[in-house]
Amino acid sequence: MLFLYCVMSSAAVKKSNLRVLYVGGSSNIETSAGKIDSSKVAASAKERAASFEAFLKTYFTSVKAIDAKAYSPDMSNDFDVTIIDGIPTPKRPRKILYDEQGNYAGTIQALYFPDDFDRPVITIADASDRLGRGIGLKTDWYCLCLDADAHHLVKDHPIFKGPWKTKITMTLKPTPEDAKHYTYFYDAPLPDSTMMWTVQKRGYMSHPGFRVGMVSRPWGFTDSPDAEYISSGVCAKTIDAVAIGRHANFLHWGFAASPADMTDEAKVVFANAVVYISKFAGKHPLARKYNDRRGTREYVKELKYLSTRQSWLDRQLSDSIFYSEIKKIKDTAIAKQKRGEQLNDEEKQYIDFEIPKKKTYEEYLIRYQKETFQLFGTDEEAYARYYDENKPYFYCPDAFYVLEIDEDAKSLGIANNDMRLIDKAINLWETGTDVEKGRRILKRYTLCRFDTPQQWREWFNKYQSKLFFTESGGWLWLVDTEDPTVPGNDYSILEKEKEEASRMPEINGETSHQNPVLASAIVKSSADGQKEVVLRVKIHPGYHIYGKVSDQDPYIPTEIKVETTGNWHNDGSLQLPVAKPLNQTGTTIYEDDVVFRQRIIGTGEGSAKVTISWQCCDDHICMPPQEKTFSIKF
């Protein structure tokens, strides 16, 4: 079945006056797999660059081609559009961090552009991820597995319309089998066939060794006004993985072929894409995705599916098929070994392989549900209720695919992506109803750090109509504006707070079952020259101390008293960490590592006496109340 759109002869091309810079350096050869002949790669890169340069000169009057090693971001100021098909030298190289024990402690991503870079750019294939990750682009590396065909196009998108007229031939082809593995994300079963558009004459599936394209994660790709999905493509991931998409002034062209291997139809669309992205000069990303694997609310669908017996049975079946193939290889290797024949590398790999024992449903749940298993065990219906009831309140801290329930939002019955939550949080502070809860909500979901509820109310009233909520960008309410003077979009605040957290009071010693609570206190200088008493409490895994205690429970709440001397006094109430609910009575607890803060103001010399008292319990026993005092001079 074919669908034909309007066609234009290549001889009728009227050139655009846009100035285009092509930054080359990559080849048509997939260099990430196995040993590659470097001379062939170099020759292919030269051929590829020549192909792009000749193609671009067909459509644009001013074209310059350079190698990526010669590129720097300021060069883009002299061009309307920059096409990056190679990897330049980073302004800041990628760095892996380790702690004192040599354990992995994080990664500082390579930086190729400044945060305020606002020139239009098209990035080709995996260059989108490698160049964009340092500035928080949504064009992340979901999979280097994009082949030659596109599908689920936004057919009325400008790149399929002009300025050069296009012919888009859609053909009915089998739906990618891998997409069917993600049925829990879809509202309806996938059809056996899907309408597709051929972008490349060659792909890595039909031509092994040909360069592979890249798709980006679809979840949260369009949750901000600065991003848009344009097309998916045949790959090993979900049916809506992003093969072509835009984030601010960057357009991701995930297909890997040079113009020499593009179809004539795709060449026109690519030329239109150059014109389209040129319209975003002066723009830059609003929502920043610095964590490429940050969970969004769509992840709840996967977690819910992974709690079902059906998912366990599906996994048993796929494992059975996989291990039967392994067994064939192993049996062949054993037979060859007995005959004294030479084994190949694959046979050597599996000669001693032992097929694992099948996991029970309980073992499967322990692996995928982790702490939630402690609540529901093998009660499949309980998991379903849990995920359905709490879906409005899940959020993801700065961690890989971890979702937590925001008990503050849940206690108010307002979803975290409902703007009423911000309004309510300000109201809690304004009225003194629950100042700490209001502060926590505002800090968790915004990039503003105002000192008074009046400042918060003024900001909210002024920008309410421009606020939007992004999950992929950090579960934040941001402001739809390019104006850098408007508070609310400055991600550097989070980095400063991370640096501050790294300077928390050190805990001497390690917690244990015999000594489950350790505390330490320091005084820090705040930005305005005043002081802040910071008390850090570390709690042994499995234990807790109490926040608020209901009059129906017999526990003792944690109390902190800060007494000052000299010309110093406490300024406002003690800032409390987030507490978790213990039961239905309203009692809350603190677990793991928590920080209490008390701002103090004054001048001259002085000191603070910090006293903390607590009761520590686990699921079986409560210990006698304890108290500790710190004396700090400043």
XYZ file of C-alpha atoms in Angstrom:
634
model
C 0.000 0.000 0.000
C 1.472 3.392 -0.977
C 0.679 6.971 0.009
C 2.190 9.646 -2.242
C 2.605 13.325 -1.447
C 3.505 16.120 -3.853
C 6.769 15.737 -5.731
C 9.401 18.171 -6.933
C 12.179 17.560 -9.420
C 15.709 18.057 -8.078
C 16.439 20.164 -11.149
C 13.962 22.758 -9.899
C 15.790 23.428 -6.627
C 15.956 27.087 -5.730
C 18.822 27.607 -3.321
C 18.383 29.136 0.132
C 20.645 31.970 1.265
C 21.179 30.351 4.680
C 24.810 30.012 5.722
C 25.523 26.384 6.687
C 28.539 24.951 8.524
C 29.116 21.205 8.237
C 31.295 19.688 10.977
C 32.474 16.244 9.843
C 34.763 13.508 11.052
C 32.605 10.408 11.359
C 32.484 7.576 8.833
C 29.867 5.325 7.276
C 31.460 2.370 9.078
C 30.201 1.250 12.482
C 33.378 1.653 14.558
C 31.986 0.577 17.935
C 32.019 -3.160 17.202
C 35.210 -5.175 16.959
C 38.518 -4.370 15.340
C 38.193 -1.875 12.491
C 40.756 -1.006 9.814
C 41.662 2.605 10.642
C 42.611 3.416 7.062
C 39.175 2.300 5.858
C 37.512 4.420 8.531
C 39.531 7.489 7.496
C 38.693 6.962 3.827
C 35.011 6.515 4.658
C 34.990 9.702 6.758
C 36.501 11.665 3.882
C 33.948 10.237 1.472
C 31.114 11.011 3.890
C 32.183 14.634 4.362
C 32.384 15.130 0.594
C 28.888 13.701 0.234
C 27.432 16.100 2.806
C 29.249 19.110 1.356
C 28.077 18.418 -2.201
C 24.505 17.782 -1.060
C 24.303 20.955 1.040
C 25.646 23.069 -1.839
C 22.708 21.825 -3.906
C 20.285 23.566 -1.524
C 22.261 26.410 0.084
C 24.367 29.195 -1.413
C 26.874 29.362 1.439
C 28.338 26.102 2.743
C 31.567 25.482 4.643
C 32.858 22.058 5.670
C 35.432 21.497 8.424
C 36.671 18.604 10.535
C 35.260 18.315 14.042
C 38.731 18.718 15.551
C 38.798 22.287 14.215
C 35.352 23.236 15.554
C 34.585 25.456 18.525
C 31.092 26.704 19.513
C 31.877 30.352 18.764
C 32.323 29.437 15.077
C 28.560 28.834 14.846
C 27.997 32.570 15.369
C 29.032 33.134 11.752
C 26.474 30.669 10.348
C 22.720 30.254 10.359
C 22.852 26.492 10.964
C 25.606 24.125 12.095
C 25.396 20.422 11.205
C 27.553 18.310 13.518
C 28.474 14.875 12.204
C 31.706 14.369 14.152
C 32.792 14.769 17.760
C 34.739 17.980 18.493
C 37.244 18.442 21.294
C 35.239 19.033 24.489
C 35.532 22.235 26.471
C 35.553 19.977 29.543
C 36.433 16.271 29.217
C 34.315 13.515 30.733
C 35.505 12.530 34.196
C 34.570 9.532 36.355
C 34.644 10.163 40.102
C 35.680 7.686 42.799
C 35.503 7.908 46.585
C 38.399 7.259 48.987
C 37.703 3.529 48.887
C 37.880 3.486 45.093
C 34.153 3.017 44.584
C 32.339 4.724 41.722
C 30.941 8.057 42.961
C 29.507 9.643 39.830
C 30.382 11.083 36.440
C 31.038 14.630 35.292
C 29.829 14.683 31.683
C 31.927 16.107 28.877
C 30.923 19.652 27.980
C 30.955 20.795 24.354
C 28.736 23.890 24.539
C 28.166 26.602 27.135
C 24.755 26.501 28.847
C 23.643 29.675 27.063
C 24.584 28.458 23.560
C 21.723 29.588 21.308
C 22.765 28.874 17.712
C 20.714 26.418 15.559
C 22.312 22.966 15.311
C 21.497 19.615 13.695
C 23.259 16.666 15.318
C 23.588 13.354 13.442
C 22.988 9.960 15.126
C 24.906 9.464 18.411
C 26.436 12.956 18.216
C 23.095 14.127 19.652
C 23.769 12.370 22.946
C 27.488 12.846 23.168
C 27.332 16.588 22.536
C 24.049 17.253 24.309
C 24.323 15.410 27.588
C 26.535 18.030 29.237
C 23.933 20.778 28.682
C 20.901 18.630 29.498
C 19.437 17.911 26.060
C 16.590 15.384 25.825
C 18.203 13.790 22.768
C 19.807 11.128 24.957
C 21.138 7.688 24.073
C 18.178 5.312 24.424
C 19.654 2.872 21.946
C 22.237 2.804 19.168
C 19.931 0.563 17.131
C 18.172 2.742 14.539
C 17.990 1.187 11.079
C 16.792 2.609 7.737
C 13.010 3.188 7.998
C 10.960 5.822 9.812
C 7.427 5.358 11.119
C 4.816 7.238 13.167
C 5.758 10.497 11.467
C 4.088 13.752 12.420
C 3.048 14.158 8.794
C 2.014 17.796 9.030
C 5.330 18.875 10.531
C 7.082 21.673 8.593
C 10.071 19.515 7.597
C 7.677 17.332 5.577
C 6.084 20.369 3.919
C 8.752 22.785 2.745
C 10.241 25.115 1.703
C 11.137 22.405 -0.838
C 8.163 20.241 -1.707
C 8.451 16.665 -0.601
C 7.369 13.239 -1.720
C 6.808 10.872 1.198
C 6.189 7.271 0.143
C 4.624 5.241 2.935
C 4.770 1.433 2.665
C 3.139 -1.158 4.901
C 5.876 -3.233 6.579
C 6.053 -5.625 9.550
C 5.981 -3.888 12.929
C 9.395 -4.262 14.629
C 9.269 -7.318 16.888
C 11.275 -5.577 19.616
C 8.584 -2.901 19.978
C 6.136 -5.626 20.981
C 8.216 -6.313 24.102
C 6.978 -3.034 25.573
C 3.228 -3.623 25.376
C 2.695 -2.336 28.942
C 3.486 1.187 27.725
C 0.784 1.155 25.043
C -2.944 1.729 25.363
C -3.706 -0.889 22.702
C -1.927 -3.907 21.166
C 0.438 -3.094 18.320
C -0.684 -4.145 14.833
C 1.308 -6.713 12.910
C 2.133 -4.117 10.244
C 3.007 -0.410 10.332
C 3.201 2.278 7.640
C 6.861 3.165 7.075
C 8.977 5.649 5.134
C 12.415 4.634 3.867
C 15.079 7.161 4.873
C 18.215 5.231 3.890
C 19.136 2.942 1.002
C 21.349 0.973 3.365
C 21.043 0.135 7.040
C 22.984 -1.955 9.518
C 20.424 -4.795 9.340
C 20.678 -5.245 5.571
C 24.347 -4.250 5.367
C 26.337 -5.492 8.407
C 29.039 -3.033 9.401
C 27.121 -0.026 8.131
C 26.865 2.777 10.635
C 24.008 2.476 13.169
C 21.615 5.309 13.997
C 20.440 6.392 17.445
C 17.006 6.856 19.051
C 16.258 8.878 22.177
C 13.934 8.067 25.068
C 10.359 9.131 24.357
C 9.241 9.539 27.995
C 9.078 13.217 28.856
C 10.444 14.254 25.477
C 7.494 16.586 24.924
C 6.754 17.593 28.529
C 8.185 21.070 27.970
C 7.325 23.713 25.354
C 10.900 23.728 24.028
C 10.794 20.154 22.653
C 8.894 18.285 19.953
C 8.707 14.740 18.604
C 8.820 14.448 14.794
C 9.327 10.765 13.940
C 10.245 7.344 15.241
C 12.085 4.628 13.345
C 12.794 0.915 13.174
C 14.855 0.070 16.242
C 15.082 -2.356 19.159
C 13.072 -0.168 21.542
C 9.553 1.235 21.951
C 7.359 2.113 18.986
C 7.621 5.825 19.881
C 11.395 6.051 20.417
C 12.562 9.394 19.012
C 14.437 9.094 15.710
C 13.860 12.728 14.699
C 13.051 15.379 17.287
C 13.908 18.867 18.453
C 14.956 20.224 21.823
C 15.212 24.010 21.737
C 17.847 25.026 19.146
C 19.051 21.449 18.585
C 17.467 19.067 16.058
C 18.228 15.367 16.447
C 18.511 13.490 13.133
C 19.013 9.991 14.442
C 19.489 8.264 11.093
C 23.152 7.593 10.367
C 23.431 7.621 6.557
C 25.183 10.377 4.625
C 23.360 11.925 1.641
C 25.041 9.328 -0.600
C 22.965 6.659 1.144
C 19.807 8.691 1.817
C 16.791 8.224 -0.399
C 15.935 11.161 -2.654
C 12.859 11.792 -0.504
C 14.929 11.917 2.688
C 17.410 14.375 1.181
C 14.633 16.909 0.618
C 13.311 16.431 4.151
C 16.812 16.892 5.577
C 17.235 20.124 3.619
C 13.865 21.297 4.964
C 15.062 20.412 8.471
C 18.045 22.741 8.021
C 15.698 25.613 7.180
C 13.333 24.685 10.007
C 15.963 24.636 12.769
C 17.329 27.992 11.573
C 14.155 29.578 12.949
C 15.287 28.767 16.502
C 18.253 31.105 16.561
C 18.456 32.778 19.965
C 16.724 29.894 21.749
C 18.187 27.532 24.321
C 16.824 24.646 26.398
C 14.438 25.496 29.240
C 13.942 22.011 30.692
C 17.315 20.311 31.183
C 17.657 16.521 31.285
C 20.991 16.066 33.026
C 20.076 12.556 34.208
C 19.346 10.541 31.057
C 17.761 7.711 33.062
C 15.580 9.782 35.329
C 12.275 7.969 35.774
C 9.082 9.653 34.592
C 5.504 8.758 35.495
C 5.424 6.425 32.484
C 7.801 4.203 34.444
C 4.921 3.395 36.796
C 3.408 1.356 33.952
C 6.526 -0.779 33.791
C 6.731 -1.237 37.566
C 3.072 -2.240 37.681
C 3.569 -4.746 34.863
C 6.655 -6.191 36.580
C 4.525 -7.015 39.620
C 2.179 -9.303 37.683
C 2.293 -13.067 37.317
C 1.935 -12.570 33.575
C 5.212 -10.634 33.420
C 6.887 -13.423 35.397
C 5.522 -16.029 32.969
C 6.580 -13.907 29.976
C 10.094 -13.744 31.412
C 10.131 -17.505 32.022
C 9.226 -18.086 28.373
C 11.825 -15.668 26.971
C 14.507 -17.113 29.284
C 13.575 -20.631 28.200
C 13.961 -19.730 24.523
C 17.273 -17.971 25.185
C 18.768 -20.785 27.265
C 17.669 -23.448 24.770
C 19.785 -21.678 22.157
C 22.702 -21.505 24.599
C 22.323 -25.219 25.295
C 22.595 -25.974 21.586
C 25.876 -24.032 21.402
C 27.158 -25.737 24.542
C 26.224 -29.235 23.337
C 27.929 -28.573 20.014
C 31.053 -27.322 21.819
C 31.177 -30.370 24.097
C 30.856 -32.713 21.123
C 33.647 -30.899 19.261
C 35.833 -30.928 22.358
C 35.402 -34.665 22.725
C 36.428 -35.077 19.089
C 39.519 -32.951 19.768
C 38.409 -30.189 17.424
C 39.223 -26.499 17.866
C 36.464 -24.402 19.489
C 35.535 -20.929 18.260
C 35.312 -17.965 20.661
C 31.555 -18.316 21.200
C 31.856 -22.020 21.975
C 34.669 -21.362 24.448
C 32.479 -18.781 26.163
C 29.644 -21.225 26.771
C 31.457 -24.526 27.290
C 31.280 -24.163 31.094
C 28.054 -22.186 31.210
C 25.499 -23.467 33.726
C 21.873 -22.666 32.949
C 20.411 -20.878 35.993
C 17.573 -22.339 37.979
C 14.193 -20.843 37.109
C 13.143 -18.058 39.477
C 9.947 -18.411 41.443
C 7.338 -15.661 41.295
C 8.487 -14.577 44.771
C 12.148 -14.372 43.702
C 11.099 -12.428 40.603
C 9.211 -9.886 42.743
C 12.119 -9.501 45.150
C 14.337 -8.563 42.198
C 12.036 -6.060 40.512
C 9.913 -4.683 43.374
C 12.708 -4.472 45.972
C 11.415 -2.602 49.071
C 7.820 -2.735 47.840
C 7.968 -6.519 48.142
C 8.251 -6.088 51.913
C 4.807 -4.461 51.851
C 2.860 -6.743 49.540
C 4.747 -10.017 49.148
C 3.082 -12.009 46.348
C -0.264 -10.164 46.489
C -0.590 -9.171 42.821
C -3.752 -7.114 43.345
C -2.128 -5.116 46.153
C 0.653 -3.993 43.808
C -1.892 -2.863 41.216
C -3.795 -0.801 43.808
C -0.561 0.665 45.144
C 0.645 1.893 41.747
C -2.772 3.152 40.643
C -3.540 5.020 43.883
C -0.113 6.632 44.185
C 0.510 7.495 40.527
C -0.325 11.219 41.059
C 2.247 11.453 43.858
C 5.272 9.588 42.510
C 8.369 11.607 41.747
C 11.984 10.777 40.927
C 14.871 12.183 42.935
C 18.216 12.466 41.175
C 18.587 8.702 40.709
C 18.376 6.116 37.932
C 14.814 4.818 37.464
C 13.832 5.305 41.100
C 10.339 6.532 41.928
C 9.312 7.639 45.406
C 5.963 8.727 46.794
C 5.774 12.384 47.786
C 3.973 12.052 51.096
C 3.609 15.845 51.326
C 1.621 16.031 48.081
C -0.314 12.909 49.003
C -1.319 14.340 52.381
C -2.846 17.308 50.527
C -4.498 15.143 47.871
C -2.963 17.232 45.061
C -0.893 15.671 42.257
C 2.619 17.067 41.921
C 1.951 18.050 38.295
C -1.111 20.046 39.355
C -0.272 23.752 39.711
C -2.584 23.948 42.713
C 0.148 22.181 44.709
C 2.466 25.196 44.390
C -0.361 27.549 45.318
C -1.215 25.397 48.341
C 2.419 25.154 49.460
C 2.728 28.937 49.465
C -0.522 29.140 51.409
C 0.784 26.699 54.050
C 3.718 29.050 54.597
C 1.667 32.261 54.426
C -0.848 31.095 57.014
C 1.638 29.273 59.233
C -0.493 26.128 58.885
C 2.525 23.924 58.069
C 5.516 26.059 57.142
C 7.984 23.192 56.758
C 5.722 21.194 54.466
C 5.207 24.256 52.283
C 8.945 24.899 52.120
C 9.723 21.289 51.227
C 7.216 21.239 48.376
C 8.447 24.516 46.929
C 12.077 23.435 47.108
C 11.349 19.979 45.679
C 9.413 21.179 42.627
C 10.907 24.555 41.714
C 14.279 26.214 41.151
C 13.349 29.263 43.216
C 14.732 29.808 46.716
C 12.833 32.818 48.135
C 13.135 33.673 51.819
C 9.567 34.805 52.509
C 6.083 33.598 51.540
C 5.359 37.084 50.213
C 8.147 36.698 47.637
C 6.785 33.296 46.653
C 3.253 34.667 46.234
C 4.473 37.553 44.074
C 6.423 35.159 41.815
C 3.537 32.711 41.501
C 0.956 35.372 40.695
C 3.226 36.989 38.112
C 4.271 33.838 36.196
C 1.426 31.423 36.863
C 0.210 31.538 33.256
C 3.690 30.583 31.996
C 4.444 27.725 34.384
C 4.834 24.191 33.024
C 5.763 20.903 34.703
C 8.602 18.718 33.385
C 9.342 15.242 34.689
C 12.302 14.468 32.409
C 13.730 17.874 33.286
C 13.820 17.084 37.008
C 10.174 16.990 38.201
C 10.102 20.757 38.263
C 7.744 23.659 37.602
C 9.624 25.953 35.203
C 8.753 29.222 33.492
C 8.207 29.350 29.735
C 10.511 32.273 29.020
C 13.900 32.925 27.439
C 14.498 35.842 29.817
C 17.422 34.837 32.086
C 16.415 37.440 34.690
C 13.133 35.631 35.468
C 13.586 33.413 38.550
C 12.719 29.753 38.197
C 14.838 28.243 35.401
C 18.372 28.339 36.836
C 19.569 24.737 37.238
C 22.874 25.914 38.724
C 20.982 26.223 42.021
C 20.875 22.422 42.215
C 24.617 22.145 41.635
C 25.297 24.680 44.366
C 23.102 22.711 46.747
C 24.939 19.493 45.871
C 28.217 21.218 46.667
C 26.730 22.459 49.914
C 25.498 18.971 50.797
C 29.029 17.650 50.302
C 30.137 20.009 53.072
C 27.661 18.663 55.619
C 28.937 17.887 59.143
C 31.030 14.730 59.182
C 29.717 11.798 61.179
C 32.403 10.254 63.346
C 32.252 6.473 63.290
C 29.692 4.139 61.793
C 26.193 3.325 62.936
C 25.457 -0.194 64.174
C 22.690 -2.214 65.808
C 24.194 -1.316 69.177
C 24.539 2.392 68.306
C 21.996 3.096 65.536
C 21.976 6.915 65.703
C 24.944 9.245 65.248
C 24.763 13.048 65.094
C 27.097 15.954 64.399
C 26.687 19.744 64.176
C 28.498 22.709 62.618
C 27.840 26.391 61.941
C 28.006 27.585 58.331
C 28.021 31.073 56.876
C 25.017 31.818 54.658
C 25.033 33.865 51.462
C 23.972 37.068 53.245
C 26.777 36.871 55.793
C 24.645 35.442 58.581
C 24.957 31.970 60.131
C 23.186 28.643 59.970
C 23.431 25.797 62.462
C 23.424 22.508 60.567
C 22.710 19.295 62.461
C 23.184 16.012 60.587
C 21.741 12.760 61.918
C 22.683 9.361 60.493
C 20.343 6.453 61.243
C 21.260 2.777 60.827
C 19.362 0.869 58.094
C 16.158 -0.639 59.482
C 15.874 1.912 62.308
C 14.052 5.239 62.614
C 13.509 8.187 64.931
C 10.263 10.128 65.177
C 9.120 13.405 63.669
C 5.559 14.253 64.549
C 3.906 11.833 67.021
C 0.136 11.419 67.171
C -1.544 11.504 70.577
C -2.684 7.965 69.763
C 0.917 6.648 69.741
C 3.311 6.220 72.708
C 6.523 7.299 70.950
C 8.761 10.272 71.765
C 9.330 12.852 68.994
C 12.747 14.160 68.009
C 13.387 17.585 69.538
C 16.154 20.034 68.715
C 16.976 23.126 70.715
C 19.461 25.786 69.579
C 20.531 28.291 72.267
C 22.823 31.184 71.351
C 25.094 33.556 73.247
C 26.464 37.017 72.466
C 24.635 39.288 70.052
C 23.063 36.319 68.209
C 19.548 34.881 68.118
C 17.475 32.376 66.168
C 15.842 33.687 63.027
C 12.615 31.821 62.342
C 11.638 28.241 62.959
C 13.828 25.169 62.694
C 13.935 23.791 59.120
C 13.010 20.118 59.233
C 13.883 17.329 56.781
C 11.207 15.306 54.994
C 9.522 12.808 57.316
C 7.805 9.602 56.191
C 4.430 8.390 57.514
C 4.621 5.494 59.976
C 0.948 4.613 60.172
C -2.579 5.930 59.684
C -2.600 7.984 62.904
C -0.360 10.734 61.520
C 2.906 9.748 63.223
C 5.962 10.357 61.024
C 9.538 9.077 61.120
C 13.041 9.959 59.923
C 15.253 7.319 58.299
C 18.737 7.062 56.762
C 20.575 10.419 56.667
C 18.699 13.620 57.597
C 19.657 17.271 58.129
C 18.096 19.915 60.400
C 18.858 23.622 59.944
C 18.445 26.661 62.159
C 19.249 30.118 60.801
C 20.762 32.562 63.323
C 21.525 36.255 62.891
C 23.722 38.710 64.755
C 27.216 40.200 64.878
C 30.481 39.697 66.718
C 31.624 36.647 68.629
C 29.218 34.135 70.004
C 28.390 30.478 70.437
C 25.562 28.002 70.082
C 24.481 25.117 72.271
C 22.716 22.524 70.143
C 20.751 19.792 71.909
C 19.018 16.913 70.163
C 16.885 14.279 71.878
C 15.323 11.266 70.196
C 13.872 7.803 70.560
C 15.116 5.143 68.146
C 13.079 2.081 67.142
C 13.052 -0.653 64.550
C 10.165 -2.932 63.600
C 10.551 -4.962 66.796
C 11.891 -2.856 69.663
C 12.182 0.741 70.873
C 15.302 1.889 72.706
C 15.334 4.282 75.659
C 15.304 8.005 74.745
C 18.716 9.600 74.237
C 20.114 13.123 74.157
C 23.286 14.711 72.817
C 24.626 18.272 73.130
C 27.102 20.148 70.912
C 28.869 23.430 71.791
C 29.940 25.524 68.805
C 31.808 28.845 68.783
C 31.687 31.360 65.947
